[in-house]
Coordinates of C-alpha atoms and ligand atoms in Angstrom, one line a residue:
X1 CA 1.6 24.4 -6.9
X2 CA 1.9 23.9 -10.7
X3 CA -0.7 21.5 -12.2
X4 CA 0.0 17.8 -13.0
X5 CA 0.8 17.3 -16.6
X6 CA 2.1 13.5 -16.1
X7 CA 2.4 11.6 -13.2
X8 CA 4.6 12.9 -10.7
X9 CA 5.6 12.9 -7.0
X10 CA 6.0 16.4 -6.1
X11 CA 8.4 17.0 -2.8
X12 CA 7.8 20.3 -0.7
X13 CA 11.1 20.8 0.5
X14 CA 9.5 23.8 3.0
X15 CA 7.4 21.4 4.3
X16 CA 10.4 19.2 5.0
X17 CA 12.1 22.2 6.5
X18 CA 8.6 22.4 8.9
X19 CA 8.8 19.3 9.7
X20 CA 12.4 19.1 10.8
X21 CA 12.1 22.1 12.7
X22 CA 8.8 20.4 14.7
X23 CA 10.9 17.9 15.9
X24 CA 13.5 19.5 16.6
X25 CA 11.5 21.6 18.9
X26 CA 10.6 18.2 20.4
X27 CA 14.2 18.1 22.0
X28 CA 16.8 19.9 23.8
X29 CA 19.2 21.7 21.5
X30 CA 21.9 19.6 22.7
X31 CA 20.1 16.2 21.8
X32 CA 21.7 15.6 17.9
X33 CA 19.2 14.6 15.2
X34 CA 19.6 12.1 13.0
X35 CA 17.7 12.1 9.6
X36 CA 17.4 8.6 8.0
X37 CA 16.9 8.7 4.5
X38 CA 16.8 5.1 3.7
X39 CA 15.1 4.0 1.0
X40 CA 15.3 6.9 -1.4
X41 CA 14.1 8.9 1.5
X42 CA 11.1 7.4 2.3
X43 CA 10.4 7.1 -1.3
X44 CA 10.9 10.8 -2.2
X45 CA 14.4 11.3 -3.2
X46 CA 17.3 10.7 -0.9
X47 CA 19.9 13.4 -2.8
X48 CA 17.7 16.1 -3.0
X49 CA 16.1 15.7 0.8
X50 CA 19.6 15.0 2.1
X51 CA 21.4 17.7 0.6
X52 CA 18.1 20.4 1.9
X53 CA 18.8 18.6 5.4
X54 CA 22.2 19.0 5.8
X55 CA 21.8 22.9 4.9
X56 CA 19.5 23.2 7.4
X57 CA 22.1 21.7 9.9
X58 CA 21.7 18.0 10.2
X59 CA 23.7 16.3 12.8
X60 CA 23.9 12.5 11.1
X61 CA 22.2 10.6 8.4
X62 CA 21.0 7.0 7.9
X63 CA 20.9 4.9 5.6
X64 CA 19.7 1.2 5.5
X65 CA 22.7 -0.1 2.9
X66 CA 26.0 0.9 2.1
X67 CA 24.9 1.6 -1.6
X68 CA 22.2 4.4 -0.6
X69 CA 25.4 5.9 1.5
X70 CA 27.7 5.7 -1.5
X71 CA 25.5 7.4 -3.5
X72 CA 25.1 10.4 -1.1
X73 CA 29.1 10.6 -0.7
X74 CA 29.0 11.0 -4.7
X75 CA 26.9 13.9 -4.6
X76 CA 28.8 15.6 -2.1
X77 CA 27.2 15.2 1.4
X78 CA 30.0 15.5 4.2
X79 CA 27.4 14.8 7.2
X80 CA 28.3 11.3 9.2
X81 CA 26.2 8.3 7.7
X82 CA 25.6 6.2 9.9
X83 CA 24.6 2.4 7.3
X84 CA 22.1 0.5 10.0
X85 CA 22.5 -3.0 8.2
X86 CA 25.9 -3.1 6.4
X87 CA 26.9 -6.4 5.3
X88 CA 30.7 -7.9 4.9
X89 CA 30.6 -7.9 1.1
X90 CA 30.3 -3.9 1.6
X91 CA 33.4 -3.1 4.3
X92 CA 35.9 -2.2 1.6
X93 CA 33.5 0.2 0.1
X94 CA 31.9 1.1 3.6
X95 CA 35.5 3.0 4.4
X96 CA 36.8 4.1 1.2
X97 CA 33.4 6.3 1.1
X98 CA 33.9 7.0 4.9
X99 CA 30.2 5.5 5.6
X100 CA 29.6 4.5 9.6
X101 CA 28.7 0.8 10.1
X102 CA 26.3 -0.3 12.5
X103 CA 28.0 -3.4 13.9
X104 CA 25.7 -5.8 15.0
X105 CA 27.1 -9.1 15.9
X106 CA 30.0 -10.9 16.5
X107 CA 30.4 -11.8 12.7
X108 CA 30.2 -8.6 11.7
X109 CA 32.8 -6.8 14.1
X110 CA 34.9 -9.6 13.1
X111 CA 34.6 -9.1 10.0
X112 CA 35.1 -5.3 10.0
X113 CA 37.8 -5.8 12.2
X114 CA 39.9 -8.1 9.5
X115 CA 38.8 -5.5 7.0
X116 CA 40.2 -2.3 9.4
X117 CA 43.7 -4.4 9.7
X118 CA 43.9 -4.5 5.7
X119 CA 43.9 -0.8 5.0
X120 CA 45.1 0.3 8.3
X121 CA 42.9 2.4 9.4
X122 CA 42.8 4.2 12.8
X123 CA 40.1 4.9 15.0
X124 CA 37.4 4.2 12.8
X125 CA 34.3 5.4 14.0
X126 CA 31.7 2.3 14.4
X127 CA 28.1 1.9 15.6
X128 CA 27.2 -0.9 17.8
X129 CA 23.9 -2.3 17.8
X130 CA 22.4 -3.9 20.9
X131 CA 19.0 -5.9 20.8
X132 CA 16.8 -4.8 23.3
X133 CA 13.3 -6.7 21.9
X134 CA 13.0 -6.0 18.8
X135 CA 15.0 -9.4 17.5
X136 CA 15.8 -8.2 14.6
X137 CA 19.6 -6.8 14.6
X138 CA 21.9 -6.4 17.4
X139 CA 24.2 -7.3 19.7
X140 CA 22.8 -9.9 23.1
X141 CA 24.1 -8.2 26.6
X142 CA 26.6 -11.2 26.8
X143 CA 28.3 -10.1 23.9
X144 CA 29.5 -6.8 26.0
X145 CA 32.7 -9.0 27.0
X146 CA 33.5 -9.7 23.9
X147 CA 33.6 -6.8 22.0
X148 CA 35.3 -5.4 24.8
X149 CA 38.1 -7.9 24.4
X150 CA 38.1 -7.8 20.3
X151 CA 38.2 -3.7 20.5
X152 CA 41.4 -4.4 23.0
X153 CA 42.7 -6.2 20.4
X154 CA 43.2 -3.2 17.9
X155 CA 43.0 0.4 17.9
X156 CA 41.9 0.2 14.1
X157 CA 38.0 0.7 15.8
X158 CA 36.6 3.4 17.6
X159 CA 32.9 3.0 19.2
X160 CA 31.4 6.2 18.4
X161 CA 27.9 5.4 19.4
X162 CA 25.7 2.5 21.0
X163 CA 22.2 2.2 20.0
X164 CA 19.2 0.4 19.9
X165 CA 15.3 0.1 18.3
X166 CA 12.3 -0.2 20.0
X167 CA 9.3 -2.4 18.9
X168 CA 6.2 -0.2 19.6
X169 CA 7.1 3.5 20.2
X170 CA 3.9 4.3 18.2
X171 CA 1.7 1.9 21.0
X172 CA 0.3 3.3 23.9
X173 CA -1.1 -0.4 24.8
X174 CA 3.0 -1.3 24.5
X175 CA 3.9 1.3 27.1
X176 CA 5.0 -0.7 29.7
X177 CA 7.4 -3.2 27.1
X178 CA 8.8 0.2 25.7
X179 CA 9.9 1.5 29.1
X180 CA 11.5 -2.0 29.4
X181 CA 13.5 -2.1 26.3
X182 CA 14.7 2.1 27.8
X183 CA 15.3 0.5 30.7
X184 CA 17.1 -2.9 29.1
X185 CA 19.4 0.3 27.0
X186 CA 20.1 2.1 30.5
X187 CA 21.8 -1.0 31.7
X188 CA 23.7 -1.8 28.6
X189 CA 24.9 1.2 28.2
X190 CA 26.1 1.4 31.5
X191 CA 27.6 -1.6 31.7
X192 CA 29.9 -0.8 28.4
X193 CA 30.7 2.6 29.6
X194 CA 32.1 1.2 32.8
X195 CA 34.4 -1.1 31.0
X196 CA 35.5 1.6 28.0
X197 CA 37.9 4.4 28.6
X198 CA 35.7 6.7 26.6
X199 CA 32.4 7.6 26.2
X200 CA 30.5 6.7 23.1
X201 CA 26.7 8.8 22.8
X202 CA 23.7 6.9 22.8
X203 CA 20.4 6.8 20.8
X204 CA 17.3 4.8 20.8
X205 CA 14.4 7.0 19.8
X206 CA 12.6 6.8 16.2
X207 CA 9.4 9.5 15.2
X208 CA 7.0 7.7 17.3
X209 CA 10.1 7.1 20.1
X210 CA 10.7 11.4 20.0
X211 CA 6.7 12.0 20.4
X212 CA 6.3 9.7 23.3
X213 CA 9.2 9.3 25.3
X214 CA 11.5 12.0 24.4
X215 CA 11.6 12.4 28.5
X216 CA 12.7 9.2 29.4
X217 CA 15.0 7.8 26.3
X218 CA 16.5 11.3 25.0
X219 CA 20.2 10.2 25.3
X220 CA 22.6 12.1 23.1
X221 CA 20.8 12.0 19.8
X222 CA 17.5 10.9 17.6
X223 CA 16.7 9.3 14.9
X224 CA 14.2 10.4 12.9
X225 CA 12.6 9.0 9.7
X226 CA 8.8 9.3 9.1
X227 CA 8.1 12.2 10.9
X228 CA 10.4 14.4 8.9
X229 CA 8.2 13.3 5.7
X230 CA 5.1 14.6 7.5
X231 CA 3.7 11.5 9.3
X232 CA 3.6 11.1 13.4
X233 CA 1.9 7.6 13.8
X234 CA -1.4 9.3 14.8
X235 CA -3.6 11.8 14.5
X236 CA -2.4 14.3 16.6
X237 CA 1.1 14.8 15.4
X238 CA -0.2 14.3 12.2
X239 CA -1.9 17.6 12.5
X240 CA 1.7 19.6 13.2
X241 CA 3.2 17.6 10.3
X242 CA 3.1 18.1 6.7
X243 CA 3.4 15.2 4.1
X244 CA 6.4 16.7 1.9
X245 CA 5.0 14.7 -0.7
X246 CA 2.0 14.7 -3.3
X247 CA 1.1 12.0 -5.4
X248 CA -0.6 13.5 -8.7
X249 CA -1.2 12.4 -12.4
X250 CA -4.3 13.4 -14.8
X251 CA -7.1 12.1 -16.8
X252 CA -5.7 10.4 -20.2
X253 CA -9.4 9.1 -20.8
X254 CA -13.0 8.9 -20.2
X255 CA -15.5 6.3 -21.0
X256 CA -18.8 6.1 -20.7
X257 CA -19.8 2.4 -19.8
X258 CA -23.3 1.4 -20.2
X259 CA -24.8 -1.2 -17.4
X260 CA -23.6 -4.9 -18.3
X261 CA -20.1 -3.8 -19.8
X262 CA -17.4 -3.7 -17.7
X263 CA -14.0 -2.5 -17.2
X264 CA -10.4 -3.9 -17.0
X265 CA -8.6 -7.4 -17.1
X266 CA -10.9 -10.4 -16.3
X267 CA -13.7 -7.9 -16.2
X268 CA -13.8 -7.0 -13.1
X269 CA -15.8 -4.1 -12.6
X270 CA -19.5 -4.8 -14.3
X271 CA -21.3 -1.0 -14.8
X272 CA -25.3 -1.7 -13.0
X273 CA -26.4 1.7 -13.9
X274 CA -24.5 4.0 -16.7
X275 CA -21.3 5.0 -15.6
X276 CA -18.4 7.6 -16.6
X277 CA -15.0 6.5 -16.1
X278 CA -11.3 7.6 -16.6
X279 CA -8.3 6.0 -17.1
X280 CA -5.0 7.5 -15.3
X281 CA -1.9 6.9 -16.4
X282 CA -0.2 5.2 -13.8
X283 CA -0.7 1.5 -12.3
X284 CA 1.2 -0.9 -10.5
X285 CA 4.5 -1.1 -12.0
X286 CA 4.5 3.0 -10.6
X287 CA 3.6 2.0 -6.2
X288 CA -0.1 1.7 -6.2
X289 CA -0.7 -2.0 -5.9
X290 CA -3.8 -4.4 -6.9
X291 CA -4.6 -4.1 -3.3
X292 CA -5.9 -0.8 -4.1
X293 CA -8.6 -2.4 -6.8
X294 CA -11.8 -3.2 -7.2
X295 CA -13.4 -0.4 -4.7
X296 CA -11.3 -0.4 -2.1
X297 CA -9.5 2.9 -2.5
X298 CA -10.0 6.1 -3.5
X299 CA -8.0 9.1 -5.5
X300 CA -9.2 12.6 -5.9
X301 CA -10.9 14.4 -8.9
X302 CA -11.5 18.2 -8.8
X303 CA -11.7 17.8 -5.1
X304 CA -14.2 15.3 -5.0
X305 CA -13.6 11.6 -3.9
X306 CA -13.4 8.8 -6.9
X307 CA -12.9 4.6 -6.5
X308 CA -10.6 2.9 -8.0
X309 CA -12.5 0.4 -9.8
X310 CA -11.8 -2.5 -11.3
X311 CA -8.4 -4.4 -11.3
X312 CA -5.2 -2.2 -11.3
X313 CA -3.2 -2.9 -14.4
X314 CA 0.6 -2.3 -14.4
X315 CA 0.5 0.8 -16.2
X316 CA -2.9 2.1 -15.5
X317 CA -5.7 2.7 -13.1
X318 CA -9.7 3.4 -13.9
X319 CA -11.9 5.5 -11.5
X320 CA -15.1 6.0 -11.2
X321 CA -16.0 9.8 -12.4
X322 CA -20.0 9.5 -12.6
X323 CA -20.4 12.1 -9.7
X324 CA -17.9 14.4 -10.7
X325 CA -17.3 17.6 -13.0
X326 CA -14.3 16.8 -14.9
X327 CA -12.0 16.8 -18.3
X328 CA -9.8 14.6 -20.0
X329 CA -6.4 16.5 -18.7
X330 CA -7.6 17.7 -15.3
X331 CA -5.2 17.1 -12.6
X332 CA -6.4 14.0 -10.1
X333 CA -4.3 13.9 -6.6
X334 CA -3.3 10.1 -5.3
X335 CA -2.5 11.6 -2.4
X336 CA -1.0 15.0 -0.8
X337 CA -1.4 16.6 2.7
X338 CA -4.8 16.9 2.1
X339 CA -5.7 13.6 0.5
X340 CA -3.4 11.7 3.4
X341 CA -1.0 8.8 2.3
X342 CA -1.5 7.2 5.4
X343 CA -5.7 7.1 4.8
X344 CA -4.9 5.6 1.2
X345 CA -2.8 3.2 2.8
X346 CA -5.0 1.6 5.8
X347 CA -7.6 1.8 2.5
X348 CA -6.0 -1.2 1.5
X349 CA -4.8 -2.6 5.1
X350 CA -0.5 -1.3 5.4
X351 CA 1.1 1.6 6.4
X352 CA 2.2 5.1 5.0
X353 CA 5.8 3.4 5.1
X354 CA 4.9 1.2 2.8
X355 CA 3.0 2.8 0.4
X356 CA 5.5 6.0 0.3
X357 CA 8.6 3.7 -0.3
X358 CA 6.8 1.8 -2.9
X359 CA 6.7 4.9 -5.3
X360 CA 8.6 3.5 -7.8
X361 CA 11.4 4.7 -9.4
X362 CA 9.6 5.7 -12.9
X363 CA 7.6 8.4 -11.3
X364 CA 8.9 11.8 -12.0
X365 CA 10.6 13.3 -8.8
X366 CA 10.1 16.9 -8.8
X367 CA 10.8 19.9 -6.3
X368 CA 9.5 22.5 -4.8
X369 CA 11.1 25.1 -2.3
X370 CA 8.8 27.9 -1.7
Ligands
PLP1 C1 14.0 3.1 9.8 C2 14.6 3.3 11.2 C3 14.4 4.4 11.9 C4 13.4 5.5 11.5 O1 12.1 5.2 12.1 P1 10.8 6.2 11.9 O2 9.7 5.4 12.5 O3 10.6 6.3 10.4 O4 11.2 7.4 12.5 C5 15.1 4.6 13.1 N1 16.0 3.7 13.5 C6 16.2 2.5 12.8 C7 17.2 1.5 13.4 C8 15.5 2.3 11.6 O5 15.7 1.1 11.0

């Protein structure tokens, strides 16, 4: 891996390619597998990742907004994209780019409806949500009826899929809630497929969903978002996955502090003992939050573990080097497949979702494939 000369987030695009093929390995060869790439992929890069997926034979994509599909049309991707929470504003420019709404209530399959009438489309292919505990998106059973009745209507629509989310794939303590909301699916699913002419496929699994219940809740495809950036919910599947991404920057400068001065705004760091520190350039304006401050978190120097001290500034971040052998210019890691994301993120009490998608977009993206 070349050496960190700024800050950068560096995307292994083999490691994506091992990743994809462990979970595809995790299901029959029949199951399709859906790659969501929502939110600039997890926070890498949604072009590049998507455009490495689809050569590798990606059956659908995801995306959470119609924007994020719009901009993968633009660059050329032909897979389905499937847009989990498009809104009305975006119908028009939902089918002009051919992007896949997840309908999700009656307002919205109303709405898409009126929209499918005005450019006279046929056979649309639509998603339709159902909520099966989540309460977050989708359809009530009761609303079966209806859509029925609404779809009768016109033959603008087609229902190429119905799907749902669970709550707590990732938690063994939520076993028994999970097999409900499967369960809750089974009967929906059945009820709609007795009452269409056709058969739309089915889907209800994320990661965490594929690791644990990939027996149970298969149905015709899987959507997977996390695990293909190298994170399984625990430690186990951790160990099979690769984090596709590393976090790196350098030293800009060291200090030497002597005890009673102290570092950063509102001086919150105080030296006891003498104390060498170095300033990286990078801060909370780039995805590493305040949260991280003041000794809770650490980044990686030559190998060796360094806090972050003090109060993260917007553009910067001090660490504490006393312990360790280094230069002005040496590489420091924020965090890589061995320094884990997900261990930097419980450092400060979230999730590796939350810290990967919060790289922010002035980071250098780049790539490697080897
Ligand atoms: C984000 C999302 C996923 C992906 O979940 P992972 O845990 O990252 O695999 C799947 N389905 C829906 C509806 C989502 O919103």
């Amino acid at each position: 891996m070349p050496k960190a000369t700024e800050t950068v987030l560096e995307i292994n695009l083999k490691s994506l390619e091992h990743n994809y093929t462990y979970l595809r390995s995790k299901i029959k060869a029949s199951t399709k597998l859906l790659s969501v790439v929502k939110a600039f992929a997890y926070g890498s890069d949604a072009i590049t990742v998507a455009k490495k997926l689809e050569l590798l034979g990606v059956d659908y994509f995801a995306v959470a907004y119609a924007a994020e599909g719009i901009s993968l049309r633009e660059v050329g991707i032909k897979t389905p994209i499937l847009v989990l929470h498009p809104l009305s504003v975006n119908f028009k420019d939902i089918i002009k780019h051919h992007l896949e709404p997840s309908i999700y209530s009656k307002r919205i399959l109303d709405a898409f409806i009126k929209e499918s009438e005005k450019q006279k489309i046929k056979d649309y292919p639509i998603h339709l949500k159902f909520n099966t505990g989540l309460n977050r998106l989708g359809f009530i059973d009761n609303d079966i009826d209806y859509i029925i009745e609404e779809l009768k209507k016109t033959n603008f629509l087609k229902i190429t899929s119905v799907f749902s989310h669970l709550a707590a794939s990732e938690d063994h303590n939520e076993k028994e809630f999970t097999l409900n909301q499967i369960a809750h699916f089974k009967k929906i699913t059945t009820l709609l497929d007795r009452k269409l002419n056709y058969k739309p496929f089915k889907h209800l699994l994320n990661t965490s969903g594929i690791i644990n219940y990939a027996n149970e809740a298969q149905f015709n495809m899987v959507r997977t978002g996390i695990g293909l950036y190298g994170f399984g919910n625990e430690a186990k599947i951790d160990a099979k996955l690769i984090p596709i991404a590393t976090f790196k920057t350098i030293i800009s400068q060291i200090h030497t502090i002597e005890p009673k001065q102290s570092v950063g705004y509102n001086r919150a760091f105080s030296a006891t003992n003498t104390t060498k520190t170095a300033t990286l350039p990078l801060g909370h304006a780039d995805g590493i939050g305040r949260q991280y401050g003041n000794g809770k978190s650490f980044v990686t120097v030559n190998g060796k573990k360094a806090p972050i001290i003090g109060n993260v500034c917007m553009d910067m971040i001090m660490i504490d080097i006393t312990n360790i052998d280094c230069n002005e210019g040496d590489e420091v890691i924020i965090f890589g497949p061995d320094f884990s994301a997900e261990e930097l993120a419980n450092s400060a009490k979230t999730i590796s979702y939350e810290l990967l998608t919060g790289i922010s977009q002035r980071v250098k993206r780049t790539f490697v494939d080897n």
